[in-house]
Amino acid sequence: MILAVAVLGLLRVCQASERKFDVKDDIFAFPQYDVSFSDSYVLRDDAIAKLDASPSHHDQGVSLQYEYLVGNGRPYLCAVPQLVLSTNETEENAGLETEHDLVAAADRGWQLLKDMEGQQCLYYTTGWWSYMFCYNSYVKQYHAGALNPQARQWPPPEDPNTPSYILGSYDSIMKKPEVQGSPQPKTGDLQTQSETTFLVQKLEGGTPCDLTGKPRRVEVQYHCSPGTPDRIGWIKETATCAYQMVVYTSRLCDDVVFQPPKEAHLHKIECEQILTEEEARDWQPSSSDAPQIDDSQQQRIMVGRVELGGKKLVGGDGKKIERGRIVMTPEEQAEIVVIQKDGQIQSLSTSELKKLELNPDEVAAFQKEMQKLAGGNDWKIERLGDANGQLSLRGVVDAKKKGKEQVEHGDEDDDGLVEADLDEAGSEEHYKHEF
Amino acid sequence: MLRAFQRAVFGLFAFVLISLVVSPSYALSAVSLAAPESRNHASRSQAQHAFLKDNQGHDSPEQARSRAHHIWAELREIEPTWKEAVIDARPAGLPATVWHYVNKVSRALFMNAPARTSTAEQGKLPVKLQEAVDGLTRAAHVDDDALFLLAEMNFYGNFSHPRRPHTALKAYSALAERSGNATAQHMLGLLYATGLGDAVEVDQAKAQLYYTFAAEQGEVRAEMTLAHRYHMGIATAKSCERAVEYYKKVADKSMDWWLSGPPGGHLIQRNAYRWADEVGGAYGEAASWTSSGPFAPDKNHIYSSFDNVLEYLDMRERQGDFGASLTLGKHFYEPPRGYRRNLKKARSQFMKVATQYWSRDGKVNPKAPKNIEKSAAKAAAYIGRMFLRGEGMEQNFEKAATWFKRGIASGDAFAQYHLGLMYRDGLGLPRDGNRAAAYLKAASEQQLGIAQSALGVLFLDQGDLDTAVRYFEIAKNAGVMEALYYLAEFSNQGLGRQQNCHHAATYYKVVAEKAEPLHSAFVEANSALDRNDYERAFIASLMAAEQGSEPAQANVAFLLDQKTSLLSLPMVPIFSNPLESVPSSQRTPLLNNPKLAQVYYTRSAHQQNIDSLIKAGDYHAAGIGTPTRTLAVKSNKTTPSIEAMYSCYSTAAEHPNAAQALWNMGWMHENGVGSVEQDFHMAKRYYDLALEMNKEAYLPVKLALLRLRARSWWNGVSGGKVKPMEDDEDVARKKGPKSIKEWFSRFIDSALEMEAQDYAERQAGEDGYGDDLEYIVNGEPGMPGGDNEYWYTGAQRREADDLYEDFDDGLLESLIIIALAGALAMLVYVRAQRQRDARANQGQGQGQGQGLAPGGGALGPVGANGLQPILAQPIPPEQQGPGQQGGFFPNPGDPEYQEWVAGGIGH
């Protein structure tokens, strides 16, 4: 009986349990539902019986309410799970029922994190302050001051002129009397929030706070975050000189306890087509529309209603349209102004130069400069359009003997300095006229 | 598939047209398209039709149909006179202007009353309407159109029919069951999702089910709703892929809709906007995120209404300014939101300019005014466009081309673009892709976004993906829907770039939302609001809100919102609250739904509306919308969630320029609410930041700081547990005061000390750094920084200095505080008395913490919008239980609030 199987599939315990508030969740974020269309069918008489029955209660406290719907001219019977409240609060804790389990899970967690010791410290920068966190060591707040503010350095170097503060240190935990005595030092707790289980360490004994007179303290939370390197998620000051920090690490994900909740809470609403006896005889489960790709089809890429390279509008006659200047990079916009080829100099007329917003005198001066630089080689002067509307001239020396040389020349100003910089390949020399 | 699509589009028209009553024929064919499939399988479903059985006498199908159509025609007569969905542009010319204002005034005087009967009125219908309803009900037994019409009337309140969501639900389910009508299924989804008008209990499972079926049948609104639900994780697991799947469907239809228009596509106008913004945002002028900080109205810029603009242009035109004539024409051609298009006037304006430059035979007039060339070319392009599209004149490609060529002679981009289209599509000209490309390229070089996008499509057709992408990227900056659509396609298919679901979803969503008329009735909602027809505005907005439109979500919440803020008290009752969106006298049951307000505040907040996020926090504080054990069960018990509130406020405070959130955070730290430690120093820091973000908050912040000092002092002299603002080692303080005199002297001392501390802080801050402002403005997440020197930015320091100039005399300040403290002691006494009374009435005391002894007086938080200090909310330091850090929400006017205070915190 296909039907029976389908119904049995729904006999899961559907429970809705209380949830921690998460600011990112919609008011109706939970419970979650998903509608699926079953490959099986239900006979008309059975469907009527189910629709007529009052919501049926099953052993596990789940009841299904049936809805009759019509889609694309076909009748369907859909089973909507009616959720009951779970009375079992610890259920969320992925089987962590007893105190013992909790302790064991925490121990496993700390074991997993052990490798973080000796690894590189983690850094985090937000605004003025940067933070450095070294596992089982300390958290430090400092101002990053690089000698060269342009260069982005990582990790951010500490500015020696600004005081830094220790927000909390691992020693403070180890010094605690209850920890000292025990053979296996307990360094933190296991906590569960919003269905996520994570480890917490409370580091104390930081630099004394001017305002409270007490040492700074920081709470460090370790969350599983699959597939990413260890990193500090965020850090914030929850009270004066009291901080909270979240560290994301994939290490914890090795233990199922710390993994983020799966989609186990997705409640299926299953819909089956309703058939009469006769219809059922000819019934074939809708073959999961195996896409029949024929090879010629596969080559065609449709973007919206347009076929990529379909040549319906342009290109059918062999002509090609070229991109406009507005989408060209400055490189592509280069236009030859003067060129020496095989010793022959060709140049644009004065009026053409003026059209290109170039000063003929300046071009002439640059031309002389180029001839000097190029020696016997061929060369050319190009006009470069710039993104911000600034024009410049570029001289390129043919690379036959001396390597390709480039001279760039700014527009509209006469007494600039010539500055040459060799680019890495060494094949091109780059001269730029700056003002 | 095609049929399903047709049906969806038609169903949509049915909605729009029925609402606006333009032409009946489409609407009726809509339902008849849905194959009537009378397979009445289940007896239970027959019970659902019970309401149909009330009437005796059945029609034959033919009779029913003709009856339905007849009634439909009759009903249109009943429709009230305010069909006009949009306001006409203000007429020019003196007599017309006078008439306009007379009209306006008389409307204001006599016609201000709501035009509709509300849902509340379940009285008898007018005779004619009742007859129509009876007739329809009879026909509805067999005719789907009649049933559909009945449902729509009960839902939307068409033809003066009262809105009866419950009846609508029954009619929709009967129709959905009988014919599988997609529109009906969508409406059922909507009713189950929102529980509108208590028609049915909110049932997200059924909502998901009905939406899914409607979407499967191609109902565009359902597709959009499901896309939003998957995108945001509403009653289903978040899934970017599925969101994209549905958004793509809607975006495809949006593009089809756009292309189905005249050459150049349908006019795309944005009518979705946040109503709250018109009154300065959800928290009022200057206090709201949308009206403060960088969003604050520029004081140097005079904002004028469209009417004033027209008046000014009119004047300029009389002075012979042809630029003004052209601008007027453009205003008439593409009017701003809420104004009706006037093609006739637009045409005459454009002609006015064009004929100054060209003579009849198309020659340039030698006597044309100087500098008119560019304006004339633009006018020519518009005239050509109107000919091309048949707008205000008969479509005529030949004339259109002539005008475009005139415009192109002067290098006008708009004309180039249109001529390009004519060549591309072969409109009156031979089809020629290369020439089309040449014209489009010329227009593109002149930064015309639509041309860049159209050219991008040509490159796509040629197979040059790289160039196409470049064109779409620059056209995207101009917000061109077509460009966004193709970029979405590229991101979705990973063409020319990395496949990126998130980008695709975002772009598709923008595309879908640009095609407003396809799925939403923003024009109707806006004009209904103008008429104070709140229910109609609500229904139209609600539907768009379910479909994920952020402005609509904010608008629904705004309509349903009943309080400016839970943290503020209407201190001076003389001033009516300008932010109360709906007068309480008109708050019909349909509009009395704070839970739904919270739902949409939350959704709007998830789409980056910071005011909504803070509002959501307010609602959580009042216990509205916080997840509880009672699942989907309506309960009137509210459980305030301080944690949720804190979560909302702190998230909002991480955003740049969220002064209100910073303020609220300061307040929470000041009072130590929930798990937030009472910490005067943190409070001060937040208050200062709030001021930094929003200069208008000067008075409230200063008052709060004054209060904070007073409390800090009290905390000190009474040996309270809150430490930060003072020195722990000072043992003398801990002993507590012995006489009033000693109190006062200590008070002054502590005030002076804090002054000194502040001064030291400022000094320390002087040698700070320059880019801190940027860092605060750019707002990295979290509350970074430790020692507060670095929280003081230059501007803030200046502000602080100003303050200290005002209050330089520490003694004066102290005296003020003493005076305040005295007044507060009084108030505290009165309040304690009142509470005792209240408790006596309740008959039982719920724990301690209520016997409020006179304590460090505190002014309640100051209203966000107002600059009004609020009545005393004293904190009794001596009697605070260990878990009770004092601090509660000063909203004593609210009965729930008392209950909450009594039993809520720390127990």
XYZ file of C-alpha atoms in Angstrom, chain A residues 16-35 37 44 47-48 50-53 65-76 78 80-89 124-129 131 141 143 162-163 165 208-214 216-217 233-243 263 266 269 271 274 276 279 301-315 317 319-329 332, chain B residues 4 37 39-44 176-177 179-180 185 193 202-206 208-210 212-213 216-217 230 232-238 242 252 256 424 431 433-434 437 441 444-445 447 452 455 457-467 470-471 474 485-486 489-490 493 495 598-599 602-603 606 613 620 625-631 643-644 646-648 650-651 654 669 677 679 681-682 685-686 723-724 726 728 757 761 769 771 775 780-791:
236
model
C 7.001 23.030 18.517
C 9.155 24.089 21.318
C 9.861 27.417 22.779
C 12.497 29.358 20.996
C 14.986 31.880 22.016
C 14.394 35.204 20.417
C 16.607 35.957 17.481
C 16.479 39.422 16.058
C 17.010 38.021 12.579
C 13.943 35.809 12.725
C 10.566 36.649 11.377
C 7.708 36.617 13.848
C 6.435 33.546 12.020
C 9.835 32.027 11.409
C 8.809 28.901 13.301
C 7.363 26.404 12.941
C 8.561 25.895 9.410
C 6.545 24.180 6.732
C 7.277 22.875 3.336
C 4.827 21.704 0.741
C 3.950 16.781 -3.964
C -11.267 9.073 -4.104
C -9.822 10.851 0.436
C -13.439 11.500 1.269
C -10.115 11.325 5.494
C -11.665 14.689 4.801
C -14.766 13.731 6.728
C -12.934 12.437 9.737
C -5.642 17.749 9.084
C -6.565 17.117 5.500
C -7.222 19.811 2.964
C -8.748 19.416 -0.438
C -7.201 21.539 -3.121
C -7.335 21.788 -6.872
C -4.257 22.572 -8.866
C -4.055 22.770 -12.632
C -7.392 21.030 -12.862
C -6.350 18.063 -10.743
C -7.696 17.375 -7.262
C -5.237 16.912 -4.420
C -2.915 17.477 1.401
C -1.267 19.371 7.155
C 0.441 18.448 10.409
C -1.147 20.008 13.432
C 1.632 20.844 15.801
C 1.398 20.224 19.476
C 3.559 21.797 22.065
C 6.451 19.905 23.331
C 6.657 19.599 27.042
C 10.197 18.449 26.855
C 12.387 21.474 27.135
C 39.779 41.913 14.612
C 39.547 45.581 13.813
C 36.572 47.780 14.291
C 36.909 51.513 14.161
C 39.630 52.892 16.364
C 40.389 49.715 18.190
C 41.707 43.307 19.096
C 42.652 45.847 22.862
C 45.123 50.866 18.463
C 48.686 54.598 22.227
C 48.065 52.622 25.387
C 44.601 47.168 27.384
C 42.185 47.876 35.684
C 39.445 50.135 34.459
C 39.711 53.825 35.250
C 36.023 54.166 35.669
C 35.091 51.206 37.765
C 38.445 50.546 39.336
C 37.944 46.876 38.559
C 38.548 44.478 32.693
C 36.872 41.212 31.842
C 32.960 37.240 14.745
C 32.369 40.338 16.782
C 33.292 41.969 20.029
C 31.341 44.481 22.017
C 31.347 46.207 25.323
C 28.302 45.086 27.235
C 29.008 47.227 30.280
C 31.810 49.566 31.173
C 35.008 47.581 30.780
C 33.115 44.322 30.352
C 33.294 42.760 26.913
C 16.387 21.498 8.923
C 10.821 21.548 8.648
C 2.857 19.132 4.122
C 0.011 16.470 -1.170
C -6.832 12.098 -5.774
C -10.896 7.461 -9.084
C -7.916 6.661 -13.215
C 22.118 29.883 -23.599
C 18.997 31.845 -22.913
C 19.334 35.001 -20.910
C 15.830 36.065 -20.126
C 14.083 36.072 -23.465
C 17.289 36.661 -25.375
C 19.527 33.946 -26.679
C 23.158 34.649 -26.043
C 24.679 35.045 -29.473
C 21.381 34.274 -31.173
C 22.088 36.999 -33.744
C 18.404 37.755 -34.174
C 18.900 41.493 -34.140
C 22.498 42.109 -35.041
C 25.283 40.128 -36.625
C 24.503 39.888 -41.935
C 28.474 42.810 -39.548
C 29.611 43.295 -36.034
C 28.821 46.107 -33.675
C 31.626 47.510 -31.613
C 31.457 48.674 -28.057
C 31.176 52.375 -27.393
C 33.773 54.433 -25.651
C 31.696 54.721 -22.528
C 32.263 51.097 -21.624
C 35.887 50.970 -22.672
C 38.697 50.884 -20.227
C 40.906 50.393 -24.890
C -1.566 29.274 -16.434
C -14.264 21.547 -12.201
C -15.749 17.561 -8.475
C -17.288 17.803 -5.159
C -15.465 15.021 -3.542
C -16.029 15.431 0.065
C -19.049 15.955 2.139
C -17.058 18.096 4.513
C -10.978 27.396 -4.753
C -12.515 24.046 -4.033
C -12.575 25.348 -9.693
C -9.082 25.574 -8.262
C -6.197 30.238 -3.554
C -1.213 34.148 6.764
C -3.527 32.583 11.629
C -2.392 29.271 10.199
C 0.940 29.492 8.454
C 0.797 25.854 7.361
C -2.343 26.444 5.352
C 2.011 28.046 2.765
C -0.171 25.373 1.203
C -2.543 27.747 -0.549
C 2.052 27.124 -3.130
C -0.961 25.913 -5.092
C 1.947 26.457 -9.098
C -0.884 27.755 -11.233
C 11.724 31.710 1.207
C 13.256 35.822 4.599
C 12.442 32.490 6.187
C 8.804 33.101 6.971
C 7.146 29.908 8.192
C 9.548 27.953 6.080
C 13.264 27.340 5.980
C 15.264 30.131 4.409
C 13.871 28.698 -3.929
C 10.122 37.218 -16.143
C 6.947 40.575 -20.309
C 15.723 47.623 -33.978
C 14.627 46.512 -39.446
C 20.267 46.049 -36.095
C 23.431 47.853 -37.024
C 23.126 49.910 -32.514
C 25.472 53.821 -28.942
C 24.628 55.640 -24.540
C 27.655 57.862 -24.856
C 24.728 58.670 -20.373
C 22.808 51.665 -22.519
C 22.497 48.348 -26.406
C 20.771 43.520 -25.156
C 22.085 43.926 -28.709
C 25.542 42.849 -27.596
C 23.972 39.922 -25.825
C 22.284 38.984 -29.070
C 25.585 39.291 -30.870
C 27.130 36.973 -28.312
C 29.465 39.525 -26.769
C 28.773 38.815 -23.122
C 31.604 40.937 -21.788
C 30.427 44.113 -23.491
C 29.581 46.386 -19.071
C 26.584 48.170 -20.547
C 26.453 51.278 -16.128
C 16.979 41.901 -14.976
C 19.851 40.766 -17.166
C 20.121 36.459 -15.016
C 23.910 36.565 -15.200
C 23.288 31.414 -14.311
C 27.345 33.891 -16.881
C 4.600 43.839 14.894
C 4.761 41.248 12.119
C 9.762 43.013 11.950
C 9.708 42.284 8.227
C 14.701 42.841 8.096
C 13.585 47.704 14.044
C 8.481 43.337 22.228
C 4.821 39.340 18.890
C 7.404 37.641 21.007
C 7.426 33.920 20.449
C 5.701 32.204 23.299
C 4.714 28.721 24.189
C 1.235 29.397 22.988
C 1.617 28.426 19.430
C 15.703 40.405 25.890
C 13.981 40.750 22.553
C 17.369 44.756 23.925
C 18.250 42.653 20.936
C 16.337 44.964 18.614
C 21.282 47.008 20.169
C 21.107 45.763 16.599
C 24.961 49.275 15.500
C 21.842 51.001 30.699
C 23.654 45.865 33.791
C 25.766 51.204 34.278
C 28.749 55.384 32.455
C 27.615 53.278 29.530
C 28.154 57.201 26.507
C 25.069 56.143 24.593
C 29.350 51.888 40.594
C 30.795 53.156 37.416
C 32.216 57.051 40.935
C 34.793 52.787 44.859
C 35.768 63.748 35.172
C 37.780 62.941 29.442
C 42.476 61.200 16.221
C 38.991 59.534 11.579
C 34.302 55.093 12.192
C 31.092 48.731 12.594
C 28.963 46.221 14.397
C 29.254 46.013 18.080
C 29.979 48.567 20.662
C 33.657 48.728 20.256
C 36.089 50.666 22.203
C 36.759 50.510 25.827
C 37.811 53.613 27.486
C 35.576 56.249 26.504
C 38.026 58.914 25.542
C 37.919 57.558 22.101
C 34.242 57.754 21.895
